Amino acid sequence: MYSINIFFHLVFVFGFLSNFYVQSFCNIHDDEILCKPTEFYHYNSSSINNNIIRSGQTLHLTNAYYSGILNENINKLIIDDYPYKTFPLPFISSLTLHNLHIEHTFLNTFPTWLCAYNKNLSFIEINYSHIEEIFEHDLNLCLNLCTLRISNSYLKQFTNSYNIEIYLHSLYLNNNKFLKISNENGLDLNQFRYLRILDLSYNQIQTISSENFNQTLSLTTLDLSFNNLEYFQLNNIKYLILLEILDLRGNNYLHINENWYDYLPHLIKIYFPYAHFCCNYKNNLKILNEKHIKKTKFDQTINEFIDEKEKQYKNENQLMSVSFHSDQVCFPLPDHMTPCESLFSSKFIRFIFLMIVFISVASNLTALIITLFRLIISSYNRWSISTVLSSNLALADFISSIYLVLVGIMDIRFNENFYIKTQLWTNSHLCTLAGFIYIFGIQSSIYALTLLTFERFYTILYSFKRQTPWPPKFTLTFISLGWLISFLIASLPLININNFHANSLCVPFRMETIFDRLYLSLLIIFDICFIGIIITCNGLICFNFSKSYVHTLNDARATLKILTLVIAICISRIPLIIFIFLTLIIHPTYSYNINNYALNFTYIKLIVLFLQPFSSCFNPFMYSSLSTLKWIHTRTEFERPRSIKGSFEFSRFRSTSVVFNCGYHPLRMMSISSLDYRLSSSPNTP
């Protein structure tokens, strides 16, 4: 007898310690009971003290599970980090449990008993699970169920073999693996006849039709964004008649009826992946408004599937939708940077552009080959500074012309449908490459031209003061610095400081954020500085010509050539600087709407495709061996000036180009300012 008492006492003590151990993992925060054991634990009605379970309205189980009857005060159950594939036993709450959240679990089977034991559930959410298929369920028993969310899982089939109806308001199945909407092996929408909100974003659906929604006549919001949707066939006006919001963003290969607005009479907002879908809508907006305002009755087939309350809801929606037709919005609407037109308005303009591309590529490639050939056949120590810098400029202009080639290829490929295929082009890696080449080419070109201009300015104006040539490393260092700066500037849009995909030309002229505006400011500051150096150096050279005591024929030629170069650089660079500068100064920084800015696709197209290439086409004929007026001459002797018309004397003082290690011989195409020095330098002077 004594031993039996000891045994019962031990059992009591063990039970008390076990209950205390379990309670030590449960804490109370406001109205939430948080149970987080270090190892998985299976709770039941006797595992948690009644004083604790009655003190909160939310039971949060982490790495744990609860089976059995829940306390009456629990209206929300959260289960996360559940380590097993199925729930062993049901949790039961016939009246009070309203919200169920299951997150970050290895659960791969949807519980078929869920609504049988918890009929008052109104919200069910299952996130980050391993559920792939749902064949059987009892969701029809949850008469108050409004929202079902199964997201970030592997769900690819959601059907019901019993052909039952679920009274569900909102269904969120985003971030899953659905391939199609089907009654057999996809998503069966026939079981959701009263559905109003359907979210199927971030799935893998490729084809969809309005016939798929023949039973969901109450649907008002449909999200199909970021699928692999290629075809959305609207073939029956009876379906999707109440749809108000449709999201199709992220489907870059989408095809849809051109007159899609005829099948969606009560649409308030629609989101497309690109603007050309809204072109017809924008053009026919007034006609659509008149058409929808006159429409006052719904199709009679709707009334066969809805009760009186649903009829009242739809009648209210009818009045609202009619009143909102004047505010219907299609996103993104065509704007100044994405117009509803092809890249070139006529074949003649396309021909002019292709001629510019041909001249730019051919001239710069020829100049580059010639200058490189001259460098190859000569030794490193005898490289001419002019030849090195000319080859550097030819290479930069050739890189700029590659951008024109890419745009030309896209135009030839898409032709008159360029604006329709704009999104395919702008979202491609080829667009990123084209934009990078554009910025890299124009920045390296202006830098190379500045360096070449400064070298010739210094050579001409200080030809008899400087006796040592530029060392090869010094010259190559400055050239490399220019390429590095250009590379860094072109790389900034790759880290979202401006963007290459903001327009169909793939040029980074976005103006939505402060970083976009700073980037454009950086571009025009660099251009202004370099153009200022070029104009200043050339101006000083011409000024020096005008001060000369003797005016030569070469002076006139050099002056004409310099003026031509300055005009060319101004035509190709100044318009874009003025255009962006006025946009940055005049227009507000707080607006994110592109229509609030003066950026116009027509102007950008004119500057980028026709004016800027002018300099690239012109430079090879002025600076390289293609030039007919050569800067470089091989004679080493000074000649006595010859009299022309008896009023002026002209002299042709020319010398060899700069050589690195063979003594410095100035490159000069101007008369010497001192006539005595000129005469004393001539071997024929008496």
XYZ file of C-alpha atoms in Angstrom:
686
model
C 0.000 0.000 0.000
C 2.849 2.330 0.865
C 4.562 1.624 -2.413
C 1.378 2.454 -4.353
C 1.161 5.870 -2.683
C 4.763 6.596 -3.548
C 4.062 5.669 -7.176
C 1.067 8.032 -7.409
C 3.095 10.840 -5.887
C 5.866 10.311 -8.396
C 3.343 10.390 -11.239
C 1.868 13.632 -9.897
C 5.294 15.248 -9.518
C 6.324 14.154 -12.982
C 3.122 15.537 -14.493
C 3.592 18.832 -12.667
C 7.204 19.174 -13.825
C 6.225 18.262 -17.385
C 3.450 20.834 -17.383
C 5.847 23.420 -15.964
C 8.408 22.557 -18.660
C 5.817 23.053 -21.392
C 4.563 26.308 -19.909
C 8.094 27.688 -19.793
C 8.083 27.866 -23.632
C 4.851 29.880 -23.820
C 4.856 33.621 -23.299
C 2.093 36.177 -23.439
C 2.492 39.379 -25.480
C -0.602 41.544 -25.391
C -3.323 39.231 -26.719
C -0.922 36.745 -28.331
C 0.252 33.492 -26.773
C 3.651 32.664 -28.257
C 4.887 29.088 -27.807
C 8.385 28.493 -29.145
C 10.043 25.316 -27.812
C 13.660 24.550 -28.660
C 12.567 21.178 -30.061
C 9.336 20.287 -31.844
C 6.458 19.808 -29.424
C 2.906 18.579 -29.967
C 0.483 20.504 -27.746
C -3.040 19.546 -26.774
C -5.729 20.888 -24.499
C -3.998 19.539 -21.395
C -0.480 20.672 -22.334
C -1.064 24.375 -21.807
C -2.273 25.821 -18.558
C -5.823 27.135 -18.722
C -4.740 30.421 -17.160
C -2.381 30.983 -20.065
C -4.653 29.781 -22.839
C -7.480 32.004 -21.600
C -5.359 35.125 -21.433
C -5.021 35.704 -25.182
C -6.991 35.626 -28.404
C -4.138 34.534 -30.695
C -2.202 31.299 -30.366
C 1.176 31.423 -32.147
C 3.019 28.094 -32.419
C 6.593 28.073 -33.676
C 8.187 24.677 -34.279
C 5.118 23.175 -32.642
C 1.606 21.922 -33.330
C -1.711 21.823 -31.512
C -4.396 19.153 -31.802
C -7.685 18.859 -30.028
C -10.273 21.382 -28.970
C -9.135 24.999 -28.896
C -10.251 27.283 -26.128
C -13.254 29.464 -26.915
C -11.321 32.697 -26.648
C -8.840 31.746 -29.439
C -9.937 33.348 -32.712
C -6.577 33.304 -34.527
C -4.126 30.422 -34.895
C -0.622 30.852 -36.331
C 1.578 27.847 -37.124
C 5.063 28.462 -38.513
C 8.270 26.474 -38.924
C 6.299 23.220 -38.862
C 8.868 20.525 -39.765
C 6.624 17.711 -41.034
C 4.733 17.071 -44.269
C 1.267 16.505 -42.816
C -0.798 17.473 -39.794
C -1.247 14.334 -37.630
C -4.520 15.268 -35.893
C -7.032 18.073 -36.394
C -7.416 21.153 -34.250
C -11.046 21.837 -33.461
C -12.903 25.103 -33.025
C -16.433 25.001 -34.330
C -17.359 28.622 -33.533
C -14.578 30.979 -32.477
C -11.572 30.360 -34.769
C -11.751 32.868 -37.624
C -8.182 33.296 -38.905
C -5.659 30.589 -39.729
C -2.059 31.351 -40.759
C 0.377 28.575 -41.741
C 3.816 29.861 -42.744
C 7.280 28.491 -43.550
C 6.451 24.816 -43.240
C 7.325 21.557 -44.970
C 3.628 20.821 -45.326
C 2.917 19.153 -48.690
C -0.686 18.029 -48.145
C -3.642 20.333 -47.760
C -5.680 19.214 -44.710
C -8.971 17.769 -45.977
C -10.618 18.057 -42.542
C -9.956 21.784 -42.106
C -13.487 23.168 -42.488
C -15.205 20.104 -41.078
C -13.810 20.935 -37.627
C -13.490 24.715 -38.052
C -16.628 25.839 -39.844
C -16.394 29.463 -38.808
C -13.100 30.200 -40.575
C -13.196 33.398 -42.636
C -9.505 33.770 -43.540
C -7.015 31.021 -44.452
C -3.417 31.781 -45.385
C -0.720 29.251 -46.266
C 2.631 30.779 -47.219
C 5.952 29.141 -48.089
C 4.769 25.557 -48.029
C 5.538 22.534 -50.201
C 1.971 21.891 -51.334
C 1.933 20.955 -55.026
C -1.570 19.602 -55.621
C -4.992 19.959 -54.044
C -7.407 17.280 -55.254
C -9.783 17.067 -52.322
C -10.825 19.614 -49.728
C -13.833 20.610 -47.655
C -13.655 24.382 -48.109
C -17.326 24.377 -49.049
C -18.138 23.688 -45.398
C -16.651 27.042 -44.354
C -19.736 29.094 -45.072
C -18.130 32.337 -43.860
C -14.876 31.914 -45.757
C -13.995 35.169 -47.537
C -10.280 34.936 -48.319
C -8.033 32.022 -49.224
C -4.345 32.716 -49.786
C -1.886 29.999 -50.839
C 1.260 31.736 -52.046
C 4.995 31.199 -52.407
C 4.468 27.464 -52.706
C 4.710 24.850 -55.442
C 1.004 24.616 -56.199
C 0.260 23.634 -59.792
C -3.155 21.990 -59.488
C -6.233 23.060 -57.535
C -9.288 21.018 -58.417
C -12.130 19.260 -56.643
C -13.439 15.842 -57.593
C -16.807 16.435 -55.901
C -17.835 19.370 -58.134
C -18.879 21.587 -55.245
C -19.219 25.355 -54.945
C -17.180 27.443 -52.530
C -18.530 30.728 -51.220
C -15.244 32.553 -51.553
C -14.716 36.283 -52.106
C -10.931 36.545 -52.666
C -8.479 33.922 -53.913
C -4.735 34.639 -53.873
C -2.572 32.023 -55.584
C 0.444 34.154 -56.443
C 4.018 32.843 -56.648
C 3.107 29.274 -57.494
C 3.608 26.910 -60.439
C 0.287 27.033 -62.281
C 0.621 26.426 -66.022
C -2.984 26.916 -67.077
C -6.563 27.368 -65.968
C -8.250 24.023 -66.485
C -10.841 21.809 -64.860
C -8.573 18.773 -65.076
C -4.932 19.498 -64.281
C -4.738 23.192 -63.512
C -6.865 25.679 -61.625
C -10.553 24.794 -61.668
C -12.480 28.046 -61.405
C -15.875 26.353 -61.622
C -15.755 25.794 -57.867
C -15.387 29.546 -57.237
C -18.520 30.955 -58.854
C -18.838 33.859 -56.436
C -15.233 34.944 -56.681
C -14.578 38.663 -56.981
C -10.786 38.931 -56.596
C -8.367 36.491 -58.229
C -4.580 36.861 -57.947
C -2.526 34.552 -60.185
C 0.563 36.727 -60.427
C 4.048 35.214 -60.648
C 2.926 31.876 -62.050
C 3.775 30.212 -65.361
C 0.508 30.548 -67.271
C 1.068 30.846 -71.024
C -2.403 30.912 -72.581
C -5.702 32.176 -71.248
C -9.131 32.890 -72.660
C -12.267 34.622 -71.497
C -13.936 31.193 -71.731
C -11.919 30.174 -68.671
C -14.033 32.599 -66.634
C -17.442 31.444 -67.836
C -18.473 30.549 -64.265
C -16.853 33.437 -62.375
C -19.220 36.111 -63.562
C -18.803 38.204 -60.405
C -15.077 38.711 -60.915
C -14.039 42.374 -60.515
C -10.237 42.126 -60.051
C -7.906 39.844 -61.984
C -4.127 39.868 -61.535
C -2.151 37.921 -64.144
C 1.045 39.922 -63.873
C 4.494 38.394 -64.335
C 3.436 35.120 -65.880
C 4.683 33.713 -69.174
C 1.459 34.841 -70.787
C 1.629 34.919 -74.570
C -2.040 34.899 -75.577
C -5.034 36.408 -73.821
C -7.957 35.692 -76.098
C -11.110 37.706 -75.451
C -13.777 35.944 -77.481
C -17.033 36.391 -75.592
C -18.501 39.569 -74.206
C -20.655 37.593 -71.743
C -17.654 36.761 -69.563
C -15.565 39.162 -67.472
C -18.352 41.664 -67.897
C -17.956 43.002 -64.347
C -14.173 43.160 -64.443
C -12.883 46.496 -63.177
C -9.143 45.937 -62.640
C -6.927 43.808 -64.888
C -3.159 43.541 -64.380
C -1.056 42.066 -67.200
C 2.318 43.623 -66.390
C 5.470 41.587 -66.803
C 4.138 39.483 -69.717
C 6.594 40.768 -72.282
C 5.423 38.476 -75.100
C 1.726 39.187 -74.652
C -0.755 39.168 -77.533
C -4.300 40.411 -76.952
C -7.201 41.584 -79.074
C -6.665 45.078 -80.429
C -10.247 45.933 -79.466
C -9.941 44.485 -75.961
C -11.933 47.389 -74.550
C -15.070 46.131 -76.343
C -15.040 42.969 -74.199
C -14.469 44.730 -70.860
C -17.238 47.330 -70.623
C -16.838 48.140 -66.917
C -13.081 48.255 -66.769
C -11.662 51.024 -64.590
C -7.932 50.230 -64.696
C -5.857 47.954 -66.844
C -2.079 47.494 -66.641
C -0.163 46.320 -69.700
C 3.521 45.443 -70.025
C 4.039 48.242 -72.550
C 2.321 51.289 -73.918
C 1.369 50.290 -77.448
C -1.625 48.297 -76.154
C -3.100 51.586 -74.998
C -2.701 53.298 -78.377
C -6.079 52.224 -79.776
C -7.719 52.823 -76.419
C -6.355 56.352 -76.285
C -7.549 57.087 -79.807
C -11.028 55.691 -79.180
C -11.514 56.920 -75.627
C -14.288 59.390 -76.472
C -16.205 56.823 -78.487
C -15.884 54.298 -75.656
C -17.175 56.739 -73.080
C -20.307 57.432 -75.113
C -20.813 53.751 -75.686
C -20.484 52.785 -72.008
C -22.664 55.597 -70.698
C -25.542 54.360 -72.841
C -25.159 50.827 -71.504
C -27.547 50.409 -68.507
C -28.401 46.693 -68.387
C -26.363 43.558 -67.805
C -26.548 40.277 -69.603
C -29.313 38.030 -68.321
C -26.991 35.062 -67.882
C -25.450 36.692 -64.800
C -28.686 36.482 -62.862
C -28.811 32.682 -63.188
C -25.847 32.239 -60.831
C -26.310 34.911 -58.203
C -28.722 35.529 -55.343
C -30.639 38.695 -54.633
C -27.820 40.161 -52.560
C -25.357 39.614 -55.357
C -27.750 41.294 -57.778
C -27.904 44.338 -55.556
C -24.089 44.462 -55.355
C -23.767 44.321 -59.119
C -26.398 46.982 -59.674
C -24.382 49.263 -57.407
C -21.242 48.434 -59.345
C -23.100 49.186 -62.552
C -23.909 52.704 -61.461
C -20.383 53.267 -60.205
C -18.713 51.929 -63.340
C -20.805 54.078 -65.615
C -19.951 57.179 -63.620
C -16.243 56.331 -63.678
C -15.911 55.812 -67.424
C -14.607 59.306 -67.897
C -11.677 58.385 -65.618
C -10.776 55.038 -67.141
C -7.044 54.606 -67.310
C -4.865 52.300 -69.372
C -1.326 51.906 -68.057
C 1.215 52.738 -69.296
C -0.281 55.387 -71.526
C 1.752 56.442 -74.572
C 3.796 59.527 -73.797
C 6.456 61.689 -75.377
C 9.136 59.031 -74.966
C 7.022 56.041 -76.044
C 4.745 57.287 -78.817
C 2.353 55.217 -80.906
C 4.500 55.418 -84.030
C 7.358 53.630 -85.709
C 10.937 54.783 -85.304
C 10.967 56.552 -88.676
C 7.880 58.139 -90.154
C 8.859 57.561 -93.804
C 11.153 55.464 -95.948
C 13.093 58.550 -96.966
C 14.028 59.355 -93.350
C 14.975 55.719 -92.815
C 17.192 55.919 -95.914
C 18.904 59.079 -94.589
C 19.578 57.343 -91.275
C 21.016 54.251 -92.967
C 23.291 56.500 -95.061
C 24.548 58.170 -91.872
C 25.212 54.740 -90.371
C 27.108 53.613 -93.470
C 29.252 56.761 -93.677
C 30.031 56.719 -89.956
C 31.044 53.053 -89.901
C 32.947 53.067 -93.195
C 34.875 56.291 -92.625
C 35.874 55.568 -89.050
C 36.768 51.965 -89.781
C 38.913 53.029 -92.747
C 40.612 55.759 -90.724
C 41.230 53.343 -87.865
C 42.775 50.740 -90.169
C 45.041 53.318 -91.836
C 46.278 54.845 -88.577
C 46.821 51.448 -86.975
C 48.735 50.305 -90.047
C 50.989 53.352 -89.779
C 51.617 52.598 -86.112
C 52.347 48.948 -86.791
C 54.890 49.554 -89.536
C 56.761 52.098 -87.397
C 58.680 51.373 -84.234
C 57.226 52.217 -80.828
C 59.799 54.927 -80.176
C 59.004 56.698 -83.422
C 55.223 56.864 -83.070
C 53.761 60.206 -84.056
C 51.653 61.907 -81.417
C 49.161 63.029 -84.069
C 48.830 59.491 -85.396
C 48.274 58.038 -81.923
C 45.662 60.624 -80.999
C 43.961 60.369 -84.401
C 43.679 56.603 -84.048
C 42.265 57.099 -80.558
C 39.589 59.449 -81.938
C 38.776 57.096 -84.830
C 38.321 54.203 -82.396
C 35.980 56.247 -80.170
C 33.886 57.370 -83.141
C 33.749 53.822 -84.457
C 32.379 52.629 -81.098
C 29.712 55.347 -81.324
C 28.759 54.133 -84.779
C 28.181 50.603 -83.399
C 25.230 51.998 -81.460
C 23.755 53.316 -84.707
C 24.244 49.889 -86.270
C 22.294 48.205 -83.445
C 19.421 50.683 -83.738
C 19.404 50.201 -87.508
C 19.236 46.421 -87.127
C 16.264 46.701 -84.757
C 14.501 49.095 -87.115
C 15.009 46.786 -90.096
C 13.837 43.798 -88.058
C 10.638 45.382 -86.704
C 10.124 47.973 -89.471
C 6.710 49.632 -89.108
C 5.916 47.530 -86.024
C 8.802 48.984 -84.059
C 6.557 50.661 -81.484
C 4.623 47.406 -81.007
C 7.795 45.451 -80.278
C 9.384 48.216 -78.247
C 9.159 46.287 -74.979
C 10.959 43.260 -76.423
C 13.777 45.562 -77.494
C 13.979 47.725 -74.372
C 13.861 44.751 -71.978
C 16.595 42.851 -73.795
C 20.273 42.683 -72.926
C 20.975 44.032 -76.409
C 19.291 47.301 -75.388
C 21.541 47.475 -72.339
C 24.570 46.910 -74.553
C 23.408 49.565 -77.026
C 22.870 52.139 -74.287
C 26.244 51.380 -72.747
C 27.966 51.707 -76.137
C 26.162 55.003 -76.775
C 27.352 56.681 -73.566
C 30.792 55.064 -73.717
C 31.249 56.103 -77.353
C 30.142 59.730 -77.128
C 32.088 60.388 -73.919
C 35.297 58.789 -75.186
C 34.885 60.616 -78.516
C 34.584 64.085 -76.973
C 37.520 63.330 -74.655
C 39.695 62.092 -77.538
C 38.783 65.145 -79.613
C 39.629 67.443 -76.702
C 42.998 65.764 -76.188
C 43.846 65.980 -79.888
C 42.784 69.640 -80.078
C 44.844 70.570 -77.029
C 47.941 68.825 -78.386
C 47.730 70.699 -81.678
C 46.969 73.962 -79.941
C 50.065 73.589 -77.753
C 52.198 72.471 -80.672
C 51.253 75.413 -82.890
C 51.294 78.233 -80.352
C 54.399 77.101 -78.447
C 56.275 75.372 -81.241
C 59.541 77.307 -80.724
C 59.459 77.289 -76.927
C 58.947 73.623 -76.218
C 61.938 71.518 -77.152
C 60.982 68.136 -75.648
C 58.250 65.868 -77.007
C 55.520 64.155 -74.978
C 56.850 60.823 -73.690
C 54.950 57.747 -74.939
C 53.862 56.754 -71.413
C 52.593 60.269 -70.764
C 50.451 60.237 -73.908
C 49.123 56.703 -73.368
C 48.334 57.518 -69.728
C 46.101 60.425 -70.719
C 44.425 58.298 -73.392
C 43.781 55.484 -70.886
C 42.388 57.969 -68.375
C 39.822 59.104 -70.924
C 38.689 55.557 -71.619
C 38.414 54.849 -67.888
C 36.299 57.945 -67.229
C 34.025 57.089 -70.152
C 33.641 53.510 -68.930
C 32.686 54.630 -65.418
C 30.106 57.131 -66.708
C 28.581 54.513 -69.023
C 28.425 51.981 -66.168
C 26.362 54.136 -63.783
C 22.975 53.214 -65.353
C 23.833 49.561 -64.717
C 23.538 50.245 -60.977
C 20.199 52.065 -61.396
C 21.614 55.576 -61.587
C 19.362 56.396 -64.511
C 18.276 53.593 -66.813
C 18.943 52.308 -70.325
C 15.386 50.948 -70.668
C 13.435 54.185 -70.199
C 12.800 54.664 -73.938
C 13.012 52.789 -77.216
C 16.396 54.344 -78.104
C 17.964 52.808 -74.969
C 19.563 56.118 -73.997
C 19.671 56.945 -70.259
C 17.447 60.029 -70.297
C 15.096 59.036 -67.490
C 14.200 61.889 -65.131
C 12.192 60.242 -62.338
C 14.604 60.430 -59.393
C 17.189 62.856 -58.094
C 19.933 60.422 -59.173
C 18.599 60.468 -62.722
C 18.834 64.234 -62.793
C 22.312 64.224 -61.258
C 23.469 61.764 -63.893
C 22.190 63.949 -66.731
C 23.760 66.956 -65.050
C 27.074 65.093 -64.986
C 26.815 64.368 -68.711
C 26.192 67.963 -69.722
C 28.894 69.286 -67.340
C 31.477 67.013 -68.959
C 30.328 68.002 -72.438
C 30.348 71.718 -71.613
C 33.882 71.505 -70.193
C 35.277 69.565 -73.144
C 33.506 71.691 -75.749
C 34.732 74.819 -73.971
C 38.331 73.565 -74.177
C 37.957 72.702 -77.863
C 36.439 76.050 -78.814
C 38.954 77.987 -76.685
C 41.988 76.227 -78.161
C 40.766 76.613 -81.736
C 39.839 80.234 -81.083
C 43.320 81.033 -79.767
C 44.874 79.405 -82.826
C 42.730 81.540 -85.144
C 43.501 84.612 -83.050
C 47.198 83.876 -83.411
C 46.739 83.648 -87.186
C 45.095 87.055 -87.254
C 47.996 88.642 -85.355
C 50.590 87.331 -87.772
C 52.547 89.946 -89.747
C 52.375 87.825 -92.869
C 49.177 86.017 -93.897
C 49.765 82.800 -95.786
C 47.555 80.571 -97.833
C 47.970 77.871 -95.217
C 46.668 80.307 -92.578
C 43.438 80.719 -94.531
C 43.095 76.988 -95.019
C 43.767 76.238 -91.380
C 41.313 78.921 -90.239
C 38.597 77.560 -92.529
C 39.259 74.056 -91.294
C 39.092 75.131 -87.642
C 35.806 76.972 -88.183
C 34.395 73.894 -89.870
C 35.452 71.726 -86.927
C 33.896 74.087 -84.390
C 30.630 74.219 -86.342
C 30.565 70.409 -86.554
C 31.108 69.954 -82.833
C 28.448 72.555 -82.028
C 25.888 70.922 -84.325
C 26.468 67.477 -82.824
C 26.728 68.416 -79.126
C 25.130 71.754 -78.298
C 21.452 70.842 -79.053
C 21.418 67.958 -76.569
C 23.115 70.088 -73.899
C 20.559 72.875 -74.305
C 17.676 70.399 -74.431
C 18.605 68.579 -71.215
C 19.649 71.770 -69.442
C 16.293 73.444 -70.058
C 14.497 70.301 -68.933
C 16.480 70.168 -65.702
C 16.039 73.853 -64.934
C 12.473 74.591 -65.969
C 10.577 71.473 -64.969
C 9.858 70.293 -61.408
C 11.876 67.725 -59.531
C 8.985 66.370 -57.485
C 6.955 64.895 -60.335
C 7.347 61.267 -61.357
C 5.179 61.571 -64.434
C 7.189 61.651 -67.627
C 4.530 63.851 -69.221
C 5.517 66.667 -66.874
C 8.899 66.965 -68.535
C 9.859 68.442 -71.883
C 11.559 65.250 -73.044
C 10.089 64.494 -76.429
C 10.875 61.340 -78.332
C 10.924 63.181 -81.652
C 13.549 65.639 -80.428
C 15.626 62.943 -78.745
C 15.475 60.850 -81.916
C 16.577 63.824 -84.039
C 19.523 64.598 -81.754
C 20.717 61.052 -81.044
C 20.268 59.519 -84.496
C 20.928 62.458 -86.829
C 22.841 65.305 -85.150
C 25.291 63.521 -82.842
C 26.561 61.166 -85.602
C 27.410 64.261 -87.681
C 30.645 64.717 -85.728
C 31.537 61.024 -86.005
C 31.063 61.168 -89.773
C 33.014 64.411 -90.069
C 36.045 63.697 -87.858
C 37.738 61.035 -90.044
C 37.909 63.451 -92.981
C 39.399 66.196 -90.844
C 41.803 64.462 -88.490
C 42.928 61.238 -90.130
C 44.682 60.233 -93.320
C 41.356 60.634 -95.136
C 41.778 64.404 -94.905
C 42.635 66.233 -98.088
C 43.965 69.176 -96.078
C 46.695 67.370 -94.154
C 48.018 68.641 -90.891
C 51.133 66.542 -91.282
C 53.783 67.390 -93.824
C 57.204 65.828 -94.248
C 59.280 68.772 -95.404
C 61.886 70.033 -92.950
C 63.053 73.223 -94.696
C 61.520 76.644 -94.448
C 60.631 78.220 -97.744
C 60.853 81.849 -98.727
C 57.378 83.328 -99.018
C 56.040 83.950 -102.489
C 54.315 87.119 -103.567
C 50.706 86.927 -104.720
C 49.025 89.864 -106.512
C 51.837 92.118 -105.330
C 50.074 93.111 -102.150
C 50.672 90.218 -99.747
C 53.472 87.785 -99.196
C 52.651 84.207 -98.321
C 54.935 81.653 -96.835
C 54.569 77.969 -96.345
C 56.440 77.002 -93.240
C 55.931 73.326 -92.611
C 57.890 70.759 -90.772
C 57.701 67.135 -89.829
C 55.220 65.874 -87.294
C 56.188 65.272 -83.722
C 58.477 62.281 -83.163
C 59.121 60.870 -79.712
C 62.876 60.187 -79.610
C 64.352 61.877 -82.657
C 64.340 65.505 -81.659
C 61.333 67.787 -81.641
C 60.279 69.297 -84.970
C 57.180 71.473 -84.585
C 54.050 70.870 -86.586
C 53.100 74.315 -87.892
C 50.677 75.593 -90.502
C 50.980 79.289 -89.817
C 53.426 82.034 -90.739
C 56.137 82.888 -88.275
C 55.270 86.077 -86.446
C 58.833 87.373 -86.744
C 59.769 88.083 -90.376
C 63.450 88.555 -89.489
C 63.555 85.137 -87.925
C 61.815 83.676 -90.974
C 64.323 85.259 -93.358
C 67.337 84.308 -91.286
C 66.140 80.758 -91.179
C 66.006 80.439 -94.933
C 69.134 79.070 -96.651
C 68.571 81.361 -99.629
C 68.608 84.570 -97.666
C 71.245 86.959 -99.023
